[in-house]
Amino acid sequence: MRFLLDTHLLLWAAGAPELLPQAAREAIENPDNALWFSAASFWEIAIKRGLDRPYFRVDPRALRQGLIENGYEELAITGAHAVALDLLPPLHKDPFDRILIAQAMVEGLTLMTSDALIGAYPGPIRKV
């Protein structure tokens, strides 16, 4: 499978793997799966790091480089992703989560998340 990981799963995979749900750990460790991260996650990390949020005290440059070195693919944000936002029901207002969902839909990726609100969206989402 091709998985787009949400921001928290990326942070946990890189810095606190003990926090990963077992299903996420198994999917990440499976060599048959392709793993992707979004530029939106780094936008979120940079903003929340600047706000001194506890879970976001990671160097985004080092995290990005580490993900690339470990075989993750990077997904840029495109106009096609942005316009796909109007296809999403208004279940919650987090712009970072919503763009990740739209990206997964447009790119044919499965968004992996541990967030119940994201898991409530229709589409290619795996709640772990």
JSON list of C-alpha atoms in Angstrom, two decimals, residues 41-96:
[
{"chain": "A", "resi": 41, "resn": "SER", "atom": "CA", "xyz": [3.05, 18.46, 7.91]},
{"chain": "A", "resi": 42, "resn": "PHE", "atom": "CA", "xyz": [6.21, 20.56, 7.87]},
{"chain": "A", "resi": 43, "resn": "TRP", "atom": "CA", "xyz": [4.18, 23.74, 7.55]},
{"chain": "A", "resi": 44, "resn": "GLU", "atom": "CA", "xyz": [2.26, 22.61, 10.66]},
{"chain": "A", "resi": 45, "resn": "ILE", "atom": "CA", "xyz": [5.43, 21.63, 12.54]},
{"chain": "A", "resi": 46, "resn": "ALA", "atom": "CA", "xyz": [7.15, 24.95, 11.78]},
{"chain": "A", "resi": 47, "resn": "ILE", "atom": "CA", "xyz": [4.14, 26.98, 12.89]},
{"chain": "A", "resi": 48, "resn": "LYS", "atom": "CA", "xyz": [3.52, 25.00, 16.07]},
{"chain": "A", "resi": 49, "resn": "ARG", "atom": "CA", "xyz": [7.23, 24.87, 16.92]},
{"chain": "A", "resi": 50, "resn": "GLY", "atom": "CA", "xyz": [7.24, 28.67, 16.71]},
{"chain": "A", "resi": 51, "resn": "LEU", "atom": "CA", "xyz": [4.34, 28.69, 19.16]},
{"chain": "A", "resi": 52, "resn": "ASP", "atom": "CA", "xyz": [6.40, 26.44, 21.49]},
{"chain": "A", "resi": 53, "resn": "ARG", "atom": "CA", "xyz": [3.86, 23.60, 21.46]},
{"chain": "A", "resi": 54, "resn": "PRO", "atom": "CA", "xyz": [5.25, 20.63, 23.42]},
{"chain": "A", "resi": 55, "resn": "TYR", "atom": "CA", "xyz": [4.85, 17.92, 20.76]},
{"chain": "A", "resi": 56, "resn": "PHE", "atom": "CA", "xyz": [6.42, 20.09, 18.06]},
{"chain": "A", "resi": 57, "resn": "ARG", "atom": "CA", "xyz": [9.85, 20.80, 19.54]},
{"chain": "A", "resi": 58, "resn": "VAL", "atom": "CA", "xyz": [11.61, 19.00, 16.72]},
{"chain": "A", "resi": 59, "resn": "ASP", "atom": "CA", "xyz": [13.94, 20.50, 14.16]},
{"chain": "A", "resi": 60, "resn": "PRO", "atom": "CA", "xyz": [11.80, 20.31, 11.00]},
{"chain": "A", "resi": 61, "resn": "ARG", "atom": "CA", "xyz": [14.88, 20.31, 8.74]},
{"chain": "A", "resi": 62, "resn": "ALA", "atom": "CA", "xyz": [16.43, 17.33, 10.54]},
{"chain": "A", "resi": 63, "resn": "LEU", "atom": "CA", "xyz": [13.09, 15.49, 10.58]},
{"chain": "A", "resi": 64, "resn": "ARG", "atom": "CA", "xyz": [12.56, 16.03, 6.86]},
{"chain": "A", "resi": 65, "resn": "GLN", "atom": "CA", "xyz": [16.08, 14.89, 6.01]},
{"chain": "A", "resi": 66, "resn": "GLY", "atom": "CA", "xyz": [15.72, 11.82, 8.25]},
{"chain": "A", "resi": 67, "resn": "LEU", "atom": "CA", "xyz": [12.46, 10.82, 6.59]},
{"chain": "A", "resi": 68, "resn": "ILE", "atom": "CA", "xyz": [13.99, 11.16, 3.12]},
{"chain": "A", "resi": 69, "resn": "GLU", "atom": "CA", "xyz": [17.03, 9.14, 4.19]},
{"chain": "A", "resi": 70, "resn": "ASN", "atom": "CA", "xyz": [14.69, 6.43, 5.47]},
{"chain": "A", "resi": 71, "resn": "GLY", "atom": "CA", "xyz": [12.91, 6.08, 2.15]},
{"chain": "A", "resi": 72, "resn": "TYR", "atom": "CA", "xyz": [9.86, 8.30, 2.62]},
{"chain": "A", "resi": 73, "resn": "GLU", "atom": "CA", "xyz": [8.57, 10.21, -0.41]},
{"chain": "A", "resi": 74, "resn": "GLU", "atom": "CA", "xyz": [7.73, 13.89, -0.12]},
{"chain": "A", "resi": 75, "resn": "LEU", "atom": "CA", "xyz": [4.42, 15.24, -1.41]},
{"chain": "A", "resi": 76, "resn": "ALA", "atom": "CA", "xyz": [4.18, 18.92, -2.33]},
{"chain": "A", "resi": 77, "resn": "ILE", "atom": "CA", "xyz": [0.91, 20.84, -2.03]},
{"chain": "A", "resi": 78, "resn": "THR", "atom": "CA", "xyz": [-0.65, 21.60, -5.41]},
{"chain": "A", "resi": 79, "resn": "GLY", "atom": "CA", "xyz": [-3.63, 23.53, -6.71]},
{"chain": "A", "resi": 80, "resn": "ALA", "atom": "CA", "xyz": [-5.41, 20.22, -7.33]},
{"chain": "A", "resi": 81, "resn": "HIS", "atom": "CA", "xyz": [-5.09, 19.44, -3.61]},
{"chain": "A", "resi": 82, "resn": "ALA", "atom": "CA", "xyz": [-6.37, 22.87, -2.63]},
{"chain": "A", "resi": 83, "resn": "VAL", "atom": "CA", "xyz": [-9.46, 22.76, -4.84]},
{"chain": "A", "resi": 84, "resn": "ALA", "atom": "CA", "xyz": [-10.30, 19.24, -3.61]},
{"chain": "A", "resi": 85, "resn": "LEU", "atom": "CA", "xyz": [-10.98, 20.76, -0.18]},
{"chain": "A", "resi": 86, "resn": "ASP", "atom": "CA", "xyz": [-14.47, 21.72, -1.34]},
{"chain": "A", "resi": 87, "resn": "LEU", "atom": "CA", "xyz": [-15.29, 18.00, -1.65]},
{"chain": "A", "resi": 88, "resn": "LEU", "atom": "CA", "xyz": [-14.78, 17.42, 2.08]},
{"chain": "A", "resi": 89, "resn": "PRO", "atom": "CA", "xyz": [-17.64, 17.57, 4.57]},
{"chain": "A", "resi": 90, "resn": "PRO", "atom": "CA", "xyz": [-17.16, 20.14, 7.34]},
{"chain": "A", "resi": 91, "resn": "LEU", "atom": "CA", "xyz": [-16.39, 17.62, 10.10]},
{"chain": "A", "resi": 92, "resn": "HIS", "atom": "CA", "xyz": [-13.71, 19.81, 11.64]},
{"chain": "A", "resi": 93, "resn": "LYS", "atom": "CA", "xyz": [-11.77, 22.93, 10.74]},
{"chain": "A", "resi": 94, "resn": "ASP", "atom": "CA", "xyz": [-8.09, 21.98, 11.10]},
{"chain": "A", "resi": 95, "resn": "PRO", "atom": "CA", "xyz": [-6.56, 23.18, 7.79]},
{"chain": "A", "resi": 96, "resn": "PHE", "atom": "CA", "xyz": [-3.54, 20.87, 8.09]}
]
